[in-house]
């Protein structure tokens, strides 16, 4: 535990008695508590027991060298500020000590002012380090709590409103005339999309802080695509858009989380349906080479203007075209990008206005699968 | 006169209770409500409902589970259909509640919001299957 509320505790490890005493006198006068050790093992033991704020270690000592002490302490007791006392102002060993975790070095001979100044600076550094750590932990905790807060406090009312709409339709739906029904349906849709937005945003926050549950297993991309196509076919049919797949027969396995990957595909296909006119086509093509499997999803829609293309993976960005009816959370593609990144994959987009848009997803072939595949190919040869 | 079947709703959200009650009453059921687990178990013991719907995420994490356990431990609660409500959150989008094998029997897991048609259909199925 830090000794800050009381006197700062300083440990001096040096085999020269005169230096230990000298340091003690100077530092005690400044109001610090000082403990000393004659050699390394004793010093490390003392440090573990008393947890000093700062340790001065002499480089040249019998038995265990200062460098070894620095190495052990910076690994085991990372909160302690370590300073190397170097006998003959050797820059090389000073640099080495700092690389091993020392905060600074103090060349002999030094005067009391130098010692005082370095001690003060070292203790300030330590306080800052501790404060930073505390703030970082606080921030992480707040982020986690915030997600819980949002999921509870923001989703619950939306869920309840939709439940009320269900109840309203159930108890009085038959007596509503067309306009009333339409108003209710529009309300329901808007609430639902707000709920989805909260949901998407939560998903993204979860990916960012690593709490999104993903089960990465070896799987076939073809099965992911066929699940996604199955899910999206009714929507495409309703909109008069054809959905075709063109999948190479021998695809190696990839490593991924089936649920999130299906969502990536349904998201992109869903997007394509929003921007593709009736009679259009969405084609999913999968190819592979030795290292990557690539899936492209191409539509024959209105396309995305060149200047907006780099922005489409940004949260809340929407290509508002002439068609104001197009709504969405504005987070779908951000989600896709994060999911692809969490799979060590990539997502890219190309588009021509008036011709269509193509998304290309790249998956690294998983190691085992690659080996298995090679074996398979050689057999067929 | 046919006797209405009794359904117990346990959820800490008053509005969710009310909305669901309206749907169930329209479906011809007599509805009892409890806003916390303790009351829920008491009401269960005093009225012996034909079915109960229990929210998984009440006030404290896991309160829904302990309610389920307590109800299953009563004489009338051994075979009565019990539905759990989940709002698919806290654990990530895909970890909706899957009861472990040794868990007391849950007849259905429902996700909020529940479509009125689905809810009534599932309850009817469960109650007629008895």
Tab-separated table of C-alpha atoms in Angstrom, chain A residues 36-381:
chain	number	residue	atom	x	y	z
A	36	UNK	CA	18.725	0.941	4.651
A	37	UNK	CA	20.148	-2.359	3.525
A	38	UNK	CA	23.721	-3.433	2.999
A	39	UNK	CA	23.179	-5.793	0.128
A	40	UNK	CA	20.660	-7.017	-2.472
A	41	UNK	CA	18.837	-9.954	-0.899
A	42	UNK	CA	18.323	-8.065	2.339
A	43	UNK	CA	17.170	-5.014	0.400
A	44	UNK	CA	14.607	-6.907	-1.654
A	45	UNK	CA	13.276	-8.621	1.468
A	46	UNK	CA	12.948	-5.268	3.208
A	47	UNK	CA	11.216	-3.761	0.184
A	48	UNK	CA	8.666	-6.589	0.088
A	49	UNK	CA	7.942	-6.190	3.798
A	50	UNK	CA	7.812	-2.429	4.066
A	51	UNK	CA	6.765	-1.417	0.540
A	52	UNK	CA	8.805	1.804	0.318
A	53	UNK	CA	7.793	4.588	-2.036
A	54	UNK	CA	11.240	4.926	-3.481
A	55	UNK	CA	14.446	2.865	-3.535
A	56	UNK	CA	18.022	3.992	-4.209
A	57	UNK	CA	20.201	1.103	-5.371
A	58	UNK	CA	23.951	1.159	-5.780
A	59	UNK	CA	25.086	-0.412	-9.025
A	60	UNK	CA	28.304	-1.973	-7.780
A	61	UNK	CA	27.820	-4.274	-4.861
A	62	UNK	CA	29.092	-7.706	-3.900
A	63	UNK	CA	26.760	-10.751	-4.261
A	64	UNK	CA	23.916	-9.239	-6.165
A	65	UNK	CA	24.457	-6.326	-8.538
A	66	UNK	CA	22.275	-3.243	-8.542
A	67	UNK	CA	21.116	-4.144	-12.043
A	68	UNK	CA	19.703	-7.460	-10.816
A	69	UNK	CA	17.957	-5.737	-7.921
A	70	UNK	CA	16.383	-3.207	-10.278
A	71	UNK	CA	15.218	-6.011	-12.540
A	72	UNK	CA	13.590	-8.002	-9.742
A	73	UNK	CA	11.989	-5.024	-8.031
A	74	UNK	CA	10.574	-3.433	-11.161
A	75	UNK	CA	8.965	-6.755	-12.006
A	76	UNK	CA	7.663	-7.668	-8.548
A	77	UNK	CA	6.985	-4.279	-7.005
A	78	UNK	CA	6.074	-2.075	-9.970
A	79	UNK	CA	4.732	0.821	-7.896
A	80	UNK	CA	8.098	1.576	-6.319
A	81	UNK	CA	10.201	4.318	-7.890
A	82	UNK	CA	13.711	2.934	-8.456
A	83	UNK	CA	16.853	5.023	-8.777
A	84	UNK	CA	20.259	3.587	-9.717
A	85	UNK	CA	23.300	5.071	-8.015
A	86	UNK	CA	26.194	4.691	-10.430
A	87	UNK	CA	29.709	4.872	-9.089
A	88	UNK	CA	31.636	5.889	-12.170
A	89	UNK	CA	29.243	7.932	-14.235
A	90	UNK	CA	28.633	5.201	-16.702
A	91	UNK	CA	25.961	6.249	-19.164
A	92	UNK	CA	25.716	2.727	-20.523
A	93	UNK	CA	24.696	1.158	-17.222
A	94	UNK	CA	22.395	4.100	-16.484
A	95	UNK	CA	20.593	3.493	-19.754
A	96	UNK	CA	20.439	-0.214	-19.046
A	97	UNK	CA	18.974	0.420	-15.601
A	98	UNK	CA	16.289	2.666	-17.044
A	99	UNK	CA	15.485	0.045	-19.651
A	100	UNK	CA	15.068	-2.463	-16.854
A	101	UNK	CA	12.554	-0.262	-15.089
A	102	UNK	CA	14.513	2.325	-13.111
A	103	UNK	CA	13.003	5.800	-13.023
A	104	UNK	CA	16.338	7.621	-13.128
A	105	UNK	CA	20.003	7.416	-12.108
A	106	UNK	CA	22.194	9.371	-9.745
A	107	UNK	CA	25.924	9.557	-10.556
A	108	UNK	CA	28.394	9.520	-7.681
A	109	UNK	CA	29.599	11.753	-6.228
A	110	UNK	CA	26.394	13.682	-5.587
A	111	UNK	CA	25.585	16.464	-3.175
A	112	UNK	CA	22.617	16.697	-0.796
A	113	UNK	CA	20.746	19.103	-3.081
A	114	UNK	CA	20.901	16.659	-5.962
A	115	UNK	CA	19.645	13.855	-3.736
A	116	UNK	CA	16.810	15.981	-2.366
A	117	UNK	CA	15.754	17.180	-5.788
A	118	UNK	CA	15.757	13.712	-7.302
A	119	UNK	CA	13.835	12.295	-4.331
A	120	UNK	CA	11.165	14.954	-4.612
A	121	UNK	CA	10.865	14.435	-8.351
A	122	UNK	CA	10.703	10.653	-7.910
A	123	UNK	CA	7.980	10.850	-5.275
A	124	UNK	CA	5.948	13.237	-7.429
A	125	UNK	CA	6.325	10.794	-10.283
A	126	UNK	CA	5.110	7.977	-8.088
A	127	UNK	CA	2.055	9.921	-6.955
A	128	UNK	CA	1.191	10.731	-10.536
A	129	UNK	CA	1.620	7.104	-11.505
A	130	UNK	CA	-0.670	5.944	-8.733
A	131	UNK	CA	-3.210	8.633	-9.509
A	132	UNK	CA	-3.188	7.703	-13.196
A	133	UNK	CA	-3.710	4.058	-12.361
A	134	UNK	CA	-6.571	4.894	-10.044
A	135	UNK	CA	-8.206	7.128	-12.636
A	136	UNK	CA	-7.835	4.490	-15.313
A	137	UNK	CA	-9.479	1.900	-13.093
A	138	UNK	CA	-12.211	4.362	-12.239
A	139	UNK	CA	-12.788	5.046	-15.923
A	140	UNK	CA	-13.007	1.336	-16.751
A	141	UNK	CA	-15.419	0.803	-13.923
A	142	UNK	CA	-17.577	3.717	-15.051
A	143	UNK	CA	-17.609	2.457	-18.607
A	144	UNK	CA	-18.754	-0.952	-17.503
A	145	UNK	CA	-21.396	0.498	-15.204
A	146	UNK	CA	-22.517	2.826	-17.927
A	147	UNK	CA	-23.223	-0.068	-20.242
A	148	UNK	CA	-25.253	-1.767	-17.547
A	149	UNK	CA	-27.020	1.497	-16.847
A	150	UNK	CA	-27.884	2.080	-20.468
A	151	UNK	CA	-29.040	-1.452	-21.048
A	152	UNK	CA	-31.326	-1.301	-18.066
A	153	UNK	CA	-32.498	2.248	-17.823
A	154	UNK	CA	-32.817	3.018	-21.508
A	155	UNK	CA	-34.016	-0.255	-22.890
A	156	UNK	CA	-36.643	-0.976	-20.258
A	157	UNK	CA	-38.887	1.982	-21.088
A	158	UNK	CA	-38.674	1.206	-24.794
A	159	UNK	CA	-39.564	-2.418	-24.193
A	160	UNK	CA	-42.495	-1.326	-22.061
A	161	UNK	CA	-43.782	1.093	-24.691
A	162	UNK	CA	-43.756	-1.677	-27.260
A	163	UNK	CA	-45.540	-3.958	-24.811
A	164	UNK	CA	-48.211	-1.274	-24.321
A	165	UNK	CA	-48.640	-1.009	-28.076
A	166	UNK	CA	-49.104	-4.778	-28.189
A	167	UNK	CA	-51.690	-4.476	-25.427
A	168	UNK	CA	-53.413	-1.590	-27.166
A	169	UNK	CA	-53.725	-3.527	-30.400
A	170	UNK	CA	-54.880	-6.583	-28.554
A	171	UNK	CA	-57.640	-4.962	-26.541
A	172	UNK	CA	-58.857	-2.376	-29.035
A	173	UNK	CA	-57.186	-3.083	-32.362
A	174	UNK	CA	-60.359	-4.225	-34.050
A	175	UNK	CA	-62.199	-1.016	-33.333
A	176	UNK	CA	-59.472	1.296	-34.691
A	177	UNK	CA	-59.939	2.789	-38.110
A	178	UNK	CA	-57.197	2.739	-40.697
A	179	UNK	CA	-55.571	6.055	-39.735
A	180	UNK	CA	-55.364	5.187	-36.068
A	181	UNK	CA	-53.850	1.824	-36.904
A	182	UNK	CA	-51.284	3.488	-39.085
A	183	UNK	CA	-50.315	5.984	-36.407
A	184	UNK	CA	-49.868	3.185	-33.914
A	185	UNK	CA	-47.835	1.145	-36.350
A	186	UNK	CA	-45.568	4.095	-37.091
A	187	UNK	CA	-45.044	4.696	-33.389
A	188	UNK	CA	-44.217	1.039	-32.929
A	189	UNK	CA	-41.652	1.137	-35.720
A	190	UNK	CA	-39.969	4.268	-34.432
A	191	UNK	CA	-39.742	2.872	-30.923
A	192	UNK	CA	-38.391	-0.362	-32.296
A	193	UNK	CA	-35.685	1.385	-34.273
A	194	UNK	CA	-34.720	3.423	-31.224
A	195	UNK	CA	-34.466	0.174	-29.312
A	196	UNK	CA	-32.294	-1.278	-32.039
A	197	UNK	CA	-30.079	1.770	-31.945
A	198	UNK	CA	-29.538	1.342	-28.212
A	199	UNK	CA	-28.900	-2.344	-28.827
A	200	UNK	CA	-26.339	-1.699	-31.567
A	201	UNK	CA	-24.620	0.931	-29.544
A	202	UNK	CA	-24.400	-1.453	-26.614
A	203	UNK	CA	-22.952	-4.124	-28.869
A	204	UNK	CA	-20.274	-1.737	-30.066
A	205	UNK	CA	-19.420	-0.674	-26.530
A	206	UNK	CA	-19.205	-4.322	-25.572
A	207	UNK	CA	-16.846	-5.090	-28.418
A	208	UNK	CA	-14.734	-2.099	-27.409
A	209	UNK	CA	-14.394	-3.104	-23.789
A	210	UNK	CA	-14.134	-6.789	-24.580
A	211	UNK	CA	-17.333	-7.968	-22.915
A	212	UNK	CA	-19.170	-9.046	-26.047
A	213	UNK	CA	-19.675	-12.768	-25.743
A	214	UNK	CA	-18.115	-14.355	-28.783
A	215	UNK	CA	-17.435	-18.027	-29.175
A	216	UNK	CA	-14.717	-18.433	-31.748
A	217	UNK	CA	-14.752	-21.836	-33.346
A	218	UNK	CA	-13.676	-23.286	-36.643
A	219	UNK	CA	-16.587	-22.900	-39.016
A	220	UNK	CA	-17.548	-22.830	-42.637
A	221	UNK	CA	-18.273	-19.477	-44.173
A	222	UNK	CA	-20.711	-21.160	-46.573
A	223	UNK	CA	-22.965	-22.160	-43.680
A	224	UNK	CA	-22.848	-18.628	-42.261
A	225	UNK	CA	-23.871	-17.239	-45.621
A	226	UNK	CA	-26.644	-19.732	-46.144
A	227	UNK	CA	-28.051	-18.917	-42.692
A	228	UNK	CA	-27.871	-15.201	-43.468
A	229	UNK	CA	-29.449	-15.641	-46.889
A	230	UNK	CA	-32.237	-17.693	-45.388
A	231	UNK	CA	-32.896	-14.959	-42.880
A	232	UNK	CA	-32.894	-12.162	-45.454
A	233	UNK	CA	-34.760	-13.884	-48.295
A	234	UNK	CA	-38.254	-12.898	-47.086
A	235	UNK	CA	-37.238	-9.221	-46.940
A	236	UNK	CA	-35.639	-9.341	-50.401
A	237	UNK	CA	-38.674	-11.057	-51.835
A	238	UNK	CA	-40.945	-8.431	-50.316
A	239	UNK	CA	-38.851	-5.686	-51.911
A	240	UNK	CA	-38.636	-7.442	-55.274
A	241	UNK	CA	-34.867	-7.845	-55.105
A	242	UNK	CA	-33.179	-11.098	-56.064
A	243	UNK	CA	-30.542	-12.539	-53.745
A	244	UNK	CA	-27.971	-14.848	-55.304
A	245	UNK	CA	-24.925	-16.643	-54.009
A	246	UNK	CA	-21.893	-17.825	-55.851
A	247	UNK	CA	-19.727	-19.777	-53.469
A	248	UNK	CA	-16.590	-21.652	-54.384
A	249	UNK	CA	-17.063	-25.334	-53.533
A	250	UNK	CA	-13.863	-25.969	-51.640
A	251	UNK	CA	-13.667	-23.335	-48.978
A	252	UNK	CA	-11.266	-23.712	-46.075
A	253	UNK	CA	-12.647	-23.283	-42.568
A	254	UNK	CA	-12.329	-19.929	-40.857
A	255	UNK	CA	-12.227	-19.142	-37.155
A	256	UNK	CA	-15.111	-17.073	-35.936
A	257	UNK	CA	-18.208	-16.525	-33.877
A	258	UNK	CA	-21.163	-17.750	-35.900
A	259	UNK	CA	-23.745	-15.425	-34.339
A	260	UNK	CA	-21.811	-12.220	-34.881
A	261	UNK	CA	-20.798	-13.191	-38.413
A	262	UNK	CA	-24.392	-13.920	-39.376
A	263	UNK	CA	-25.198	-10.471	-38.075
A	264	UNK	CA	-22.447	-8.956	-40.202
A	265	UNK	CA	-23.907	-10.542	-43.335
A	266	UNK	CA	-27.539	-9.786	-42.501
A	267	UNK	CA	-26.548	-6.208	-41.731
A	268	UNK	CA	-24.854	-5.705	-45.071
A	269	UNK	CA	-27.579	-7.508	-47.008
A	270	UNK	CA	-30.168	-5.502	-45.085
A	271	UNK	CA	-28.379	-2.296	-46.025
A	272	UNK	CA	-28.247	-3.357	-49.647
A	273	UNK	CA	-32.009	-3.887	-49.674
A	274	UNK	CA	-32.524	-0.350	-48.388
A	275	UNK	CA	-30.577	1.218	-51.221
A	276	UNK	CA	-31.470	-1.132	-54.082
A	277	UNK	CA	-34.589	-0.456	-56.153
A	278	UNK	CA	-37.171	-3.066	-57.019
A	279	UNK	CA	-35.976	-5.457	-59.694
A	280	UNK	CA	-32.389	-5.122	-58.479
A	281	UNK	CA	-30.007	-7.833	-57.472
A	282	UNK	CA	-27.743	-8.656	-54.530
A	283	UNK	CA	-24.950	-11.135	-55.250
A	284	UNK	CA	-22.755	-12.794	-52.658
A	285	UNK	CA	-19.530	-14.219	-54.045
A	286	UNK	CA	-16.986	-16.135	-52.003
A	287	UNK	CA	-13.486	-16.896	-53.177
A	288	UNK	CA	-10.334	-17.994	-51.486
A	289	UNK	CA	-6.626	-18.217	-51.900
A	290	UNK	CA	-4.028	-19.789	-49.689
A	291	UNK	CA	-4.266	-17.152	-46.975
A	292	UNK	CA	-7.614	-15.427	-47.208
A	293	UNK	CA	-11.235	-16.135	-47.842
A	294	UNK	CA	-13.045	-13.153	-49.263
A	295	UNK	CA	-16.775	-12.655	-49.423
A	296	UNK	CA	-18.162	-9.860	-51.516
A	297	UNK	CA	-21.715	-8.594	-51.293
A	298	UNK	CA	-22.588	-6.579	-54.369
A	299	UNK	CA	-25.848	-4.758	-55.025
A	300	UNK	CA	-27.240	-2.949	-58.021
A	301	UNK	CA	-28.453	-0.039	-55.925
A	302	UNK	CA	-28.051	3.719	-56.028
A	303	UNK	CA	-24.447	3.602	-54.882
A	304	UNK	CA	-22.641	5.803	-52.406
A	305	UNK	CA	-21.118	9.163	-53.416
A	306	UNK	CA	-17.327	9.017	-53.452
A	307	UNK	CA	-16.926	11.716	-50.798
A	308	UNK	CA	-19.122	9.813	-48.354
A	309	UNK	CA	-17.468	6.461	-48.891
A	310	UNK	CA	-14.707	6.864	-46.274
A	311	UNK	CA	-17.274	7.856	-43.640
A	312	UNK	CA	-19.718	5.002	-43.838
A	313	UNK	CA	-18.112	2.931	-41.084
A	314	UNK	CA	-18.249	5.898	-38.691
A	315	UNK	CA	-20.835	5.666	-35.910
A	316	UNK	CA	-24.133	7.423	-36.655
A	317	UNK	CA	-23.117	8.313	-40.190
A	318	UNK	CA	-25.918	7.917	-42.702
A	319	UNK	CA	-25.956	8.419	-46.422
A	320	UNK	CA	-29.071	10.519	-46.528
A	321	UNK	CA	-30.048	10.482	-50.134
A	322	UNK	CA	-33.103	11.839	-51.845
A	323	UNK	CA	-35.012	9.046	-50.223
A	324	UNK	CA	-35.781	10.323	-46.717
A	325	UNK	CA	-37.666	7.159	-45.863
A	326	UNK	CA	-34.440	5.306	-45.284
A	327	UNK	CA	-33.948	4.912	-41.578
A	328	UNK	CA	-31.611	2.906	-39.447
A	329	UNK	CA	-29.516	3.146	-36.318
A	330	UNK	CA	-26.483	4.436	-38.207
A	331	UNK	CA	-24.433	1.921	-36.275
A	332	UNK	CA	-24.832	-1.224	-38.358
A	333	UNK	CA	-21.669	-0.822	-40.392
A	334	UNK	CA	-19.671	0.307	-37.365
A	335	UNK	CA	-20.747	-2.938	-35.739
A	336	UNK	CA	-19.706	-4.931	-38.839
A	337	UNK	CA	-16.312	-3.278	-38.904
A	338	UNK	CA	-15.660	-3.952	-35.215
A	339	UNK	CA	-16.750	-7.558	-35.569
A	340	UNK	CA	-14.502	-8.062	-38.591
A	341	UNK	CA	-11.605	-6.502	-36.669
A	342	UNK	CA	-12.238	-8.846	-33.761
A	343	UNK	CA	-11.888	-11.688	-36.273
A	344	UNK	CA	-8.566	-10.334	-37.569
A	345	UNK	CA	-10.402	-9.715	-40.790
A	346	UNK	CA	-11.247	-6.660	-42.800
A	347	UNK	CA	-14.141	-4.906	-44.442
A	348	UNK	CA	-13.884	-2.654	-47.467
A	349	UNK	CA	-16.328	-0.907	-49.668
A	350	UNK	CA	-16.352	0.279	-53.234
A	351	UNK	CA	-19.186	1.975	-54.995
A	352	UNK	CA	-20.314	3.641	-58.186
A	353	UNK	CA	-23.148	6.074	-58.053
A	354	UNK	CA	-26.120	4.746	-59.924
A	355	UNK	CA	-24.497	1.361	-60.459
A	356	UNK	CA	-24.206	-0.207	-57.045
A	357	UNK	CA	-22.101	-0.877	-54.004
A	358	UNK	CA	-19.841	-3.794	-53.135
A	359	UNK	CA	-18.688	-4.733	-49.663
A	360	UNK	CA	-15.721	-7.065	-49.415
A	361	UNK	CA	-15.110	-9.034	-46.242
A	362	UNK	CA	-11.715	-10.653	-45.760
A	363	UNK	CA	-11.132	-13.560	-43.393
A	364	UNK	CA	-7.742	-15.059	-42.659
A	365	UNK	CA	-7.749	-18.803	-43.234
A	366	UNK	CA	-7.325	-20.490	-39.863
A	367	UNK	CA	-4.043	-22.363	-39.399
A	368	UNK	CA	-5.456	-25.809	-38.824
A	369	UNK	CA	-7.891	-25.411	-41.648
A	370	UNK	CA	-5.145	-24.257	-43.981
A	371	UNK	CA	-3.108	-27.330	-43.177
A	372	UNK	CA	-6.142	-29.550	-43.519
A	373	UNK	CA	-6.960	-27.951	-46.790
A	374	UNK	CA	-3.473	-28.387	-48.159
A	375	UNK	CA	-3.656	-32.044	-47.239
A	376	UNK	CA	-6.953	-32.333	-48.978
A	377	UNK	CA	-5.754	-30.669	-52.151
A	378	UNK	CA	-2.647	-32.770	-52.397
A	379	UNK	CA	-4.805	-35.842	-52.069
A	380	UNK	CA	-7.019	-34.770	-54.923
A	381	UNK	CA	-3.966	-34.146	-57.085
